[in-house]
XYZ file of C-alpha atoms in Angstrom:
666
model
C -5.177 25.961 0.354
C -2.191 27.729 -0.659
C -0.673 24.910 0.005
C -2.256 22.453 -2.573
C -1.983 25.649 -4.948
C 2.206 25.519 -4.929
C 1.371 21.526 -5.644
C -0.627 22.040 -8.324
C 1.373 25.048 -10.117
C 4.971 23.049 -9.776
C 3.502 19.901 -10.103
C 1.303 20.561 -12.613
C 1.385 18.392 -15.836
C -1.099 17.663 -18.894
C 0.556 16.320 -21.905
C -0.114 18.157 -24.618
C -2.771 16.364 -27.511
C -0.931 14.563 -29.734
C -0.530 15.946 -33.658
C -3.046 14.516 -36.196
C -1.768 10.674 -36.491
C 0.076 10.382 -39.156
C -0.742 6.615 -39.414
C -3.583 5.237 -40.172
C -5.252 2.214 -38.258
C -4.810 0.203 -41.282
C -0.717 0.345 -40.655
C -0.758 0.371 -36.954
C 1.001 -3.093 -35.579
C -0.967 -4.363 -32.583
C -0.150 -7.286 -29.989
C -3.463 -8.993 -30.169
C -3.650 -12.496 -29.452
C 0.422 -12.277 -29.461
C 0.879 -11.785 -32.901
C 2.482 -8.315 -33.193
C 0.814 -7.542 -36.428
C -0.612 -4.746 -38.370
C -4.441 -4.747 -37.484
C -5.763 -5.205 -41.300
C -3.873 -8.646 -40.596
C -5.567 -9.689 -37.456
C -7.891 -12.332 -36.955
C -10.026 -10.549 -34.070
C -12.704 -8.092 -33.144
C -10.249 -5.291 -31.447
C -10.420 -1.955 -30.525
C -7.598 0.711 -31.003
C -7.696 3.367 -28.600
C -4.607 5.520 -29.327
C -3.099 8.789 -27.349
C -4.684 10.659 -30.032
C -8.089 9.565 -29.572
C -7.634 10.381 -25.437
C -6.879 13.526 -26.135
C -9.218 14.370 -28.157
C -11.326 14.823 -24.899
C -11.275 16.068 -21.267
C -7.961 14.520 -19.310
C -9.694 13.961 -16.519
C -11.239 10.077 -17.672
C -10.262 7.834 -20.379
C -14.359 7.319 -20.290
C -15.130 9.076 -23.531
C -12.273 7.784 -25.365
C -13.392 4.109 -24.839
C -17.189 4.762 -25.167
C -16.468 6.369 -29.007
C -15.461 2.794 -29.810
C -17.949 -0.404 -30.368
C -19.032 -2.627 -28.392
C -17.640 -1.036 -24.701
C -19.233 0.665 -22.414
C -17.379 2.265 -19.575
C -19.308 3.662 -16.775
C -19.000 5.812 -13.794
C -21.113 5.626 -10.735
C -19.761 8.168 -8.966
C -15.998 10.253 -9.667
C -13.163 7.533 -9.106
C -15.844 4.254 -9.544
C -15.411 2.993 -12.832
C -17.173 -0.473 -14.364
C -15.994 -1.562 -17.930
C -18.439 -3.557 -20.194
C -16.991 -5.261 -23.057
C -20.417 -6.828 -24.471
C -22.508 -7.207 -21.178
C -20.130 -8.174 -18.918
C -20.690 -6.022 -15.917
C -23.174 -8.213 -15.136
C -20.932 -9.544 -12.497
C -19.844 -5.518 -11.807
C -21.958 -4.208 -9.424
C -18.651 -1.619 -9.129
C -14.902 -2.024 -10.412
C -13.523 -4.376 -13.108
C -14.630 -7.619 -12.858
C -14.046 -10.168 -15.973
C -11.629 -8.441 -17.810
C -7.732 -9.405 -17.893
C -5.636 -6.333 -18.387
C -2.319 -6.358 -18.803
C -0.259 -3.160 -18.606
C 2.865 -3.524 -20.721
C 2.558 -7.392 -20.999
C 2.756 -7.682 -17.623
C -0.646 -9.044 -16.030
C -2.169 -6.108 -13.189
C -5.554 -7.978 -12.992
C -5.115 -9.436 -9.304
C -5.699 -13.026 -8.708
C -8.658 -12.571 -7.227
C -10.346 -11.335 -10.696
C -10.686 -7.545 -9.926
C -8.574 -4.817 -11.968
C -8.083 -1.531 -9.960
C -8.432 1.026 -13.150
C -9.073 3.680 -11.117
C -5.161 4.053 -10.194
C -4.505 5.298 -13.253
C -4.245 9.085 -14.256
C -5.224 8.994 -18.600
C -1.537 10.421 -19.009
C -0.568 6.199 -17.686
C -1.592 5.456 -21.827
C 0.368 5.404 -24.863
C -2.543 3.169 -26.252
C -5.171 0.604 -25.352
C -5.714 -2.546 -27.447
C -9.915 -4.122 -25.694
C -9.905 -7.616 -27.143
C -13.777 -8.970 -27.445
C -14.931 -11.681 -27.066
C -13.402 -14.518 -24.583
C -9.330 -14.572 -23.962
C -9.116 -17.652 -22.280
C -7.182 -19.023 -25.006
C -3.924 -17.067 -24.613
C -4.858 -14.876 -21.557
C -6.170 -17.060 -18.667
C -9.711 -17.142 -17.472
C -11.932 -14.978 -17.776
C -15.335 -14.181 -20.606
C -15.390 -10.670 -20.509
C -12.448 -9.677 -23.233
C -8.949 -8.449 -22.407
C -7.370 -4.931 -22.058
C -3.704 -4.660 -23.512
C -1.796 -1.141 -22.423
C 0.975 0.129 -23.317
C 2.570 3.337 -21.600
C 4.646 5.908 -22.880
C 7.994 5.241 -23.217
C 11.193 7.649 -22.596
C 12.921 8.348 -26.231
C 15.090 11.609 -25.182
C 15.424 13.639 -21.866
C 11.942 15.917 -21.896
C 9.889 16.585 -19.100
C 5.898 17.271 -19.533
C 3.821 20.137 -17.207
C 0.684 21.424 -17.108
C -2.697 21.825 -15.066
C -6.645 21.786 -16.076
C -8.933 23.077 -13.831
C -13.229 22.435 -14.682
C -16.707 22.561 -13.409
C -17.503 21.021 -9.847
C -14.170 21.602 -8.057
C -12.380 19.674 -10.943
C -8.542 20.286 -11.172
C -5.955 17.598 -12.426
C -2.085 18.314 -12.721
C 0.849 16.182 -13.780
C 4.378 15.909 -14.744
C 7.039 13.858 -16.267
C 9.937 13.845 -16.721
C 11.999 11.632 -18.817
C 15.906 10.919 -19.739
C 16.705 8.554 -22.786
C 15.763 5.354 -20.749
C 13.648 6.014 -17.629
C 10.541 8.130 -16.908
C 9.086 9.384 -13.993
C 5.757 11.037 -13.825
C 2.923 12.300 -11.402
C -0.208 13.203 -10.938
C -2.751 14.856 -9.059
C -6.515 15.165 -9.536
C -9.448 16.563 -7.675
C -13.282 16.497 -7.465
C -16.435 17.813 -5.833
C -18.388 16.003 -7.994
C -21.636 16.932 -9.821
C -23.696 14.762 -6.966
C -24.089 15.171 -3.001
C -21.276 13.235 -0.954
C -19.159 12.419 -4.137
C -15.503 14.128 -3.441
C -12.868 12.466 -5.036
C -8.602 12.599 -4.951
C -6.250 10.537 -6.789
C -2.478 11.296 -6.415
C -0.483 8.825 -8.756
C 3.174 8.286 -9.053
C 5.170 6.127 -11.095
C 8.424 4.968 -12.862
C 9.313 3.170 -15.633
C 12.617 1.862 -17.622
C 14.143 -0.033 -20.519
C 17.560 -1.032 -21.196
C 19.195 -3.345 -23.449
C 21.872 -4.755 -21.832
C 23.112 -7.072 -24.876
C 22.525 -7.297 -28.525
C 19.631 -9.742 -28.309
C 18.114 -8.777 -24.775
C 15.622 -5.798 -23.650
C 14.391 -5.594 -20.311
C 11.798 -3.029 -19.229
C 10.513 -2.369 -15.450
C 7.741 -0.536 -13.940
C 6.901 0.955 -10.649
C 3.140 2.086 -9.496
C 1.560 3.745 -6.577
C -2.060 5.060 -6.363
C -3.648 6.521 -3.299
C -7.208 7.045 -3.587
C -10.579 8.458 -1.775
C -13.641 9.143 -3.110
C -17.372 9.456 -1.275
C -20.021 6.791 -2.752
C -23.631 8.471 -2.929
C -25.331 5.515 -3.689
C -28.042 4.727 -5.390
C -31.729 6.640 -5.984
C -35.546 5.064 -6.127
C -37.039 6.252 -9.786
C -38.562 8.489 -7.153
C -35.735 10.188 -5.416
C -33.749 10.238 -9.096
C -36.838 12.269 -10.310
C -37.434 14.792 -7.188
C -33.734 15.408 -6.999
C -30.897 12.860 -9.179
C -28.095 15.381 -7.589
C -28.850 13.778 -4.013
C -27.011 11.384 -2.062
C -28.920 7.956 -0.957
C -31.200 8.950 2.310
C -31.972 7.661 5.047
C -34.314 4.575 5.138
C -35.528 2.270 7.322
C -33.113 1.055 9.606
C -30.189 2.238 7.318
C -28.683 5.531 7.374
C -27.971 8.094 4.700
C -24.552 7.634 2.647
C -23.128 10.743 4.051
C -24.231 10.138 7.609
C -22.319 6.427 7.264
C -19.524 8.209 5.278
C -19.622 5.974 2.363
C -16.299 5.999 0.743
C -13.657 4.018 -0.956
C -10.025 4.178 0.428
C -7.537 2.601 -1.478
C -3.785 2.854 -2.285
C -2.342 0.433 -4.819
C 1.788 -0.748 -4.950
C 2.378 -2.323 -7.695
C 5.631 -3.337 -9.681
C 6.500 -5.209 -12.457
C 9.748 -6.224 -15.221
C 10.357 -8.094 -18.117
C 12.585 -9.206 -20.145
C 12.541 -10.456 -23.741
C 15.602 -12.334 -25.628
C 15.929 -13.405 -28.923
C 18.689 -16.115 -29.244
C 18.211 -16.574 -32.808
C 15.827 -15.870 -35.715
C 13.874 -19.039 -34.599
C 13.389 -18.628 -31.038
C 13.021 -15.997 -28.573
C 11.402 -15.790 -25.161
C 9.656 -13.167 -22.996
C 9.097 -13.770 -19.372
C 6.832 -10.918 -17.063
C 7.507 -11.109 -12.853
C 4.892 -8.719 -10.756
C 4.419 -8.074 -7.308
C 1.825 -5.929 -5.589
C -0.296 -4.545 -2.394
C -3.354 -2.944 -2.137
C -5.079 -1.464 0.983
C -8.870 -0.945 0.746
C -11.247 0.598 3.219
C -14.610 0.952 2.691
C -17.539 2.215 5.196
C -20.868 1.574 3.912
C -24.337 1.847 4.882
C -24.302 -1.683 6.447
C -20.607 -1.694 7.759
C -17.119 -0.908 7.289
C -15.001 -2.878 5.191
C -11.395 -3.244 5.310
C -9.232 -5.507 2.589
C -5.715 -6.572 2.024
C -4.516 -7.800 -0.862
C -0.557 -8.930 -1.542
C -0.283 -10.780 -4.658
C 2.518 -11.652 -7.583
C 3.297 -13.710 -10.709
C 4.839 -14.066 -13.778
C 3.814 -15.081 -17.448
C 6.657 -16.550 -19.682
C 5.814 -17.005 -23.685
C 8.237 -18.708 -25.908
C 8.181 -17.966 -29.520
C 9.510 -20.795 -32.266
C 8.685 -19.099 -36.079
C 10.295 -20.520 -39.473
C 9.074 -18.768 -42.289
C 5.157 -19.344 -42.949
C 4.361 -20.758 -39.223
C 4.843 -19.320 -35.451
C 4.295 -20.901 -32.572
C 3.749 -19.649 -29.354
C 3.947 -21.863 -25.694
C 3.732 -20.517 -22.558
C 2.306 -20.138 -18.918
C 0.959 -17.709 -16.595
C 0.554 -17.454 -12.868
C -0.782 -15.596 -10.290
C -1.090 -16.411 -6.075
C -3.065 -13.757 -3.291
C -2.950 -14.245 0.380
C -5.550 -11.502 1.018
C -7.102 -10.952 4.364
C -10.635 -9.087 4.519
C -12.274 -7.619 7.870
C -15.980 -6.817 8.217
C -17.041 -4.286 11.267
C -19.917 -2.523 12.384
C -20.056 1.032 11.155
C -20.421 4.023 13.309
C -20.644 6.909 11.587
C -18.039 6.172 9.307
C -15.620 4.934 12.268
C -14.698 0.906 12.496
C -16.205 -0.727 14.919
C -17.246 -4.604 16.299
C -15.934 -7.322 13.814
C -18.503 -9.045 12.184
C -16.577 -11.075 10.006
C -12.736 -12.096 9.318
C -11.237 -13.916 6.484
C -8.585 -15.184 5.467
C -8.176 -15.657 1.257
C -6.007 -17.865 -0.650
C -6.392 -17.177 -4.030
C -3.722 -19.170 -6.849
C -4.660 -19.028 -11.002
C -2.511 -21.183 -13.099
C -2.949 -21.447 -17.182
C -0.236 -23.293 -19.743
C -1.331 -22.337 -23.517
C -0.360 -23.004 -26.725
C -0.515 -20.968 -29.774
C 0.231 -21.874 -33.721
C -0.246 -19.527 -36.815
C 0.429 -20.607 -40.227
C 0.518 -17.583 -42.761
C -0.317 -19.394 -46.582
C -0.037 -18.120 -50.139
C -2.916 -15.843 -51.307
C -3.632 -13.954 -48.021
C -4.390 -16.527 -45.683
C -3.712 -16.396 -41.779
C -4.726 -19.440 -39.769
C -4.179 -19.016 -35.677
C -5.428 -21.946 -33.426
C -5.034 -21.914 -30.072
C -6.052 -23.962 -26.537
C -5.113 -23.281 -22.871
C -5.302 -25.540 -20.232
C -6.719 -23.342 -16.591
C -6.764 -23.991 -13.041
C -7.803 -21.815 -10.611
C -8.254 -22.079 -6.342
C -9.661 -20.450 -4.068
C -9.783 -21.048 -0.571
C -11.554 -18.721 2.668
C -10.692 -19.304 6.330
C -13.357 -17.307 8.375
C -10.755 -17.033 11.412
C -13.579 -15.041 13.442
C -16.191 -18.150 13.993
C -15.678 -21.011 16.725
C -14.868 -23.164 14.953
C -12.943 -22.066 12.311
C -15.084 -22.329 9.022
C -13.123 -23.368 6.077
C -14.018 -23.278 2.295
C -12.484 -24.565 -1.145
C -13.554 -24.025 -4.243
C -11.341 -25.504 -7.029
C -11.796 -24.801 -11.274
C -9.200 -27.333 -12.848
C -8.889 -28.626 -16.127
C -10.275 -26.641 -18.194
C -9.891 -26.316 -21.485
C -10.199 -22.735 -23.494
C -9.344 -23.869 -28.045
C -9.867 -21.341 -30.452
C -9.517 -20.843 -34.213
C -9.192 -18.175 -36.285
C -8.843 -18.037 -40.066
C -8.237 -14.613 -42.496
C -8.195 -14.042 -45.526
C -6.821 -11.222 -47.081
C -8.616 -10.197 -50.800
C -7.334 -6.985 -50.926
C -5.613 -4.306 -48.809
C -9.298 -2.801 -48.240
C -10.920 -6.105 -47.764
C -9.244 -8.762 -44.734
C -12.766 -11.311 -43.908
C -12.233 -13.579 -40.527
C -13.925 -15.615 -38.606
C -13.391 -16.764 -35.344
C -14.876 -19.878 -33.012
C -13.405 -19.667 -29.508
C -14.606 -21.081 -25.637
C -14.408 -18.815 -23.029
C -14.090 -20.116 -18.991
C -14.062 -17.483 -15.902
C -14.750 -18.860 -13.049
C -16.252 -16.634 -9.544
C -14.171 -13.907 -8.864
C -13.187 -13.333 -4.766
C -15.809 -10.169 -4.526
C -18.828 -12.794 -5.870
C -17.836 -15.666 -3.668
C -17.732 -13.107 -0.687
C -19.870 -10.614 -1.547
C -20.631 -7.218 0.533
C -23.303 -9.485 2.001
C -20.323 -11.306 3.726
C -22.191 -14.618 3.098
C -19.956 -17.098 1.382
C -21.642 -18.641 -1.462
C -20.521 -22.029 -1.687
C -22.769 -23.077 -4.613
C -21.560 -20.364 -6.894
C -19.925 -22.172 -10.181
C -17.702 -20.748 -13.493
C -19.980 -19.449 -16.229
C -18.653 -20.784 -19.210
C -19.682 -20.294 -23.531
C -18.996 -20.734 -27.650
C -18.366 -17.733 -29.388
C -18.555 -17.204 -32.757
C -17.535 -14.142 -35.337
C -17.657 -12.813 -38.600
C -16.280 -9.587 -39.449
C -13.944 -7.700 -42.330
C -12.056 -4.344 -42.256
C -10.010 -2.838 -44.048
C -8.607 0.818 -45.749
C -8.098 2.637 -48.837
C -7.577 6.233 -49.420
C -8.014 7.687 -46.238
C -10.912 5.301 -45.571
C -10.883 2.776 -42.435
C -13.922 0.420 -41.819
C -14.183 -2.311 -39.269
C -17.478 -4.336 -38.457
C -17.768 -7.851 -37.074
C -21.324 -10.196 -36.132
C -20.837 -12.061 -32.904
C -22.821 -15.245 -31.655
C -22.395 -15.684 -28.111
C -24.005 -18.801 -25.751
C -22.963 -18.783 -22.461
C -23.809 -21.479 -19.804
C -24.233 -20.568 -15.457
C -23.936 -16.890 -16.351
C -22.542 -15.239 -13.216
C -25.317 -12.323 -12.311
C -25.503 -9.933 -9.595
C -28.219 -8.836 -7.402
C -28.519 -6.525 -4.626
C -30.456 -6.682 -1.061
C -32.530 -4.106 0.772
C -29.620 -2.458 1.973
C -27.495 -1.877 -1.098
C -25.493 -4.921 -0.685
C -24.420 -7.234 -3.832
C -24.855 -11.254 -4.019
C -24.186 -13.102 -7.310
C -25.727 -16.764 -8.247
C -25.613 -17.908 -11.567
C -28.316 -17.664 -14.316
C -29.146 -20.477 -16.388
C -28.245 -19.706 -19.895
C -27.988 -16.163 -22.133
C -27.454 -16.046 -25.675
C -25.574 -12.781 -26.663
C -25.823 -11.538 -30.063
C -24.772 -8.072 -31.736
C -22.913 -6.110 -34.923
C -20.470 -3.590 -34.243
C -18.865 -1.268 -36.939
C -16.676 1.620 -36.834
C -15.910 4.040 -39.186
C -13.171 6.997 -40.804
C -12.988 8.943 -43.572
C -9.497 11.326 -42.899
C -8.760 13.934 -45.786
C -5.716 16.309 -44.665
C -6.670 18.420 -41.683
C -10.213 16.698 -41.207
C -11.334 13.150 -39.883
C -14.929 12.000 -39.402
C -15.352 9.206 -37.813
C -18.256 7.038 -36.065
C -19.140 3.664 -34.309
C -22.660 2.097 -34.033
C -23.506 -0.899 -31.502
C -26.158 -3.407 -32.173
C -26.900 -5.751 -28.890
C -29.457 -8.608 -28.918
C -29.014 -10.012 -25.478
C -31.137 -12.318 -24.411
C -32.088 -15.258 -21.313
C -32.184 -18.783 -22.191
C -33.022 -21.563 -19.279
C -33.184 -19.219 -16.548
C -36.142 -19.913 -13.555
C -35.522 -18.139 -10.775
C -37.770 -20.230 -7.992
C -41.438 -19.088 -9.139
C -40.126 -16.699 -12.288
C -39.410 -17.199 -15.709
C -37.366 -15.267 -17.255
C -36.714 -17.150 -20.275
C -36.782 -14.420 -23.215
C -36.414 -12.030 -21.183
C -32.960 -8.733 -21.886
C -29.916 -8.864 -19.954
C -29.917 -5.897 -17.819
C -27.327 -3.054 -17.814
C -26.028 -3.143 -21.554
C -28.704 -0.899 -24.170
C -29.198 -2.616 -27.511
C -28.546 0.183 -29.905
C -25.382 2.715 -29.057
C -24.074 5.340 -31.601
C -21.002 7.423 -31.534
C -19.406 9.963 -33.714
C -17.360 13.162 -33.874
C -14.960 15.037 -36.153
C -11.625 16.428 -35.469
C -10.193 19.155 -37.606
C -6.427 20.417 -37.563
C -7.074 24.046 -38.660
C -4.379 26.750 -39.110
C -2.072 28.357 -36.896
C -2.202 25.630 -34.652
C -6.130 25.579 -34.067
C -7.770 22.424 -33.403
C -10.950 21.574 -33.153
C -12.629 18.021 -31.811
C -16.352 17.692 -31.658
C -17.915 14.499 -30.187
C -21.373 13.092 -29.862
C -22.720 9.958 -28.600
C -26.309 7.969 -28.227
C -26.901 5.073 -26.042
C -30.640 3.135 -25.752
C -32.874 2.413 -23.133
C -31.013 0.283 -20.681
C -33.314 -2.772 -18.635
C -32.426 -2.525 -14.929
C -33.822 -5.665 -13.902
C -33.669 -9.630 -14.758
C -37.904 -8.876 -15.091
C -37.576 -6.242 -17.584
C -40.079 -4.278 -15.471
C -37.921 -1.061 -15.251
C -35.860 1.011 -17.162
C -33.264 3.546 -17.609
C -34.125 6.446 -20.112
C -31.985 6.638 -23.931
C -30.181 9.653 -23.563
C -28.031 11.919 -26.322
C -24.558 13.440 -25.516
C -22.848 16.681 -27.277
C -19.007 17.759 -26.785
C -16.280 20.218 -27.803
C -12.938 20.490 -27.510
C -10.700 23.167 -28.816
C -6.883 23.631 -28.488
C -4.497 26.386 -29.938
C -0.184 24.442 -30.088
C 2.596 26.943 -30.432
C 5.458 26.152 -30.741
C 8.970 27.908 -28.898
C 12.314 25.979 -30.131
C 12.310 22.306 -28.246
C 9.417 23.320 -25.994
C 5.619 23.149 -27.078
C 2.715 24.955 -25.225
C -0.740 23.966 -25.903
C -4.625 25.798 -24.233
C -6.995 24.176 -24.521
C -10.381 24.503 -23.384
C -14.272 22.259 -23.913
C -17.405 21.509 -22.744
C -19.261 17.693 -21.627
C -22.997 17.161 -21.724
C -23.563 20.002 -23.660
C -27.162 19.241 -24.575
C -27.360 19.054 -20.248
C -28.912 15.739 -20.261
C -30.162 14.381 -17.375
C -29.093 10.363 -17.385
C -27.967 8.170 -15.605
C -24.442 6.420 -16.018
C -23.336 3.191 -13.434
C -26.966 2.014 -13.121
C -27.091 -0.819 -10.336
C -28.133 -3.607 -12.076
C -31.498 -5.583 -9.643
C -31.482 -3.275 -7.016
C -33.502 -4.013 -3.736
C -35.985 -1.007 -3.658
C -35.656 0.034 -7.318
C -32.225 2.032 -5.919
C -30.640 1.911 -9.295
C -30.196 5.208 -10.544
C -26.200 7.427 -10.299
C -26.551 10.775 -12.106
C -23.729 11.277 -14.453
C -22.649 15.415 -14.328
C -24.863 17.565 -15.777
C -23.303 20.396 -18.717
C -19.701 20.581 -17.366
C -16.660 22.762 -18.736
C -12.218 22.872 -18.414
C -9.701 24.401 -19.215
C -6.278 23.920 -18.981
C -2.665 24.313 -20.735
C 0.617 21.766 -21.308
C 3.608 22.193 -21.510
C 6.169 19.746 -23.309
C 9.790 20.480 -24.496
C 13.385 18.437 -24.694
C 16.531 19.089 -22.790
C 19.153 19.921 -25.158
C 22.091 17.633 -25.328
C 25.534 18.867 -24.815
C 28.104 19.098 -27.213
């Protein structure tokens, strides 16, 4: 304990809350679809989350910051177990982040198997997050669930940050960073005992980043990230168990032990490194090329088996840009290759036992894309993009005699996108989008936790149409969009009696919605709010003798509201209040069971004082102040109705942050 406390105090770091955002949203330059324009000039549905937005909430998680935005729902089944739902995309995600592509400073982070290990980051890893809603296949390869573009903090001058946070349920968070003019190293340590039984979590993240300008025309960036994480998985509860004691872990049932007896947990280590080089030859031509390599090792004892995965992979992306006055053309390609190995064994009270299956998995993804953009007089911007996609997955089951081999190929898939924007005034910018998405099954869907290789699973494809308007004037900002998305062969999850997931194609879905974000800023006060309406229905979905046509897609609420107020008071005081509402959520395809709606209230206050080049901040806050009992991260279509994973009740936290710059020598 003394050693742990010493580690916390010496390595402690929590970046101070950002000062009031001085740049309004309409003036922010975003990267979406490679356009690098102000947000008001981007013809796309984009949620932009700034550093200041993240720091309005507890530094333990980015979840509340993302959930404050319309059309996005991040879930946490237990501490460290995240899901990310963009317009219903968690239909395919019993756990983890699937069908959502993620890039860190323009470098691919999602692996070639389709998984994104979002839990390998701490909140301090992000300077900003752009969430591109709707299919991004025209520029970012296969995917129908959306794209996340993350930007990391960049060293500007020699300095440091240090701090610590402690809170309810044994929560501790410590971070530290040191930076020079061109490099930055950081460390993050986090621990939580969890609200439920059997939900202990510990995460250590360390990283390095740097940027250099080898010539007047070139810029080199590099990153290394290491994450080591362990969290216990308590399992889903039935309605009766949830009502009796929502904090309990899954008890024993029939032939299956309890989650605690099986020592169900995830042990995960990830090492990821990447570099990008941007070069401008002249006023017309430029290129950015990125390469990365990564390795993840995962152990997962569960109530039914013990899975162990080794996932080395590498890849790259290159984009050439030519611009001439009113015309800009981007062309490039992206490639990823993975050599995965998955072994499934018996689980003897958390100890690996006899081998059940042993698979070698070879993943390769390749895409090539072209995107011209025309800027015409009178405020017209037209973007047309198209990509060609090829995905191959080869599975060799070496534990069988004779060896079983399966190859899944999805090739020559074309994904076009057309976007048109008309800028009437700075306060009125109207856009329309038509795009196609294509997404093959991920490795975890073809080879799910049932260990049965699904040789019939097909890729899902769909067309998306959007109409939006955004703008701002005199401190007021608004962003409204409506969309219509029809998906063919939608991939949906199922769960067997043990809780293991498997997947199948569900015919067609029709997803319609309206997403709205509003804010008003006046001096030291900002009020903001978002509203999401999603009308998601199955179409042409018949399963044996069951017809689900017209049923609501499970997992996403029809209505969601988030709102808040931020106040910068005198004498360094600041206050942030937030509210969230989620409507009822259907839990199965038949629409016979649902999770009840809930209201959440949060509050955070801070005091900041500057001493020369040193900035000190102390803060305290509370989450779920109404002490609502709700499930965040439901297990959809669970056998025996084991849907529920309760979120934390009323909780408190407090901490300090110290940051400063090193004095330069005269």
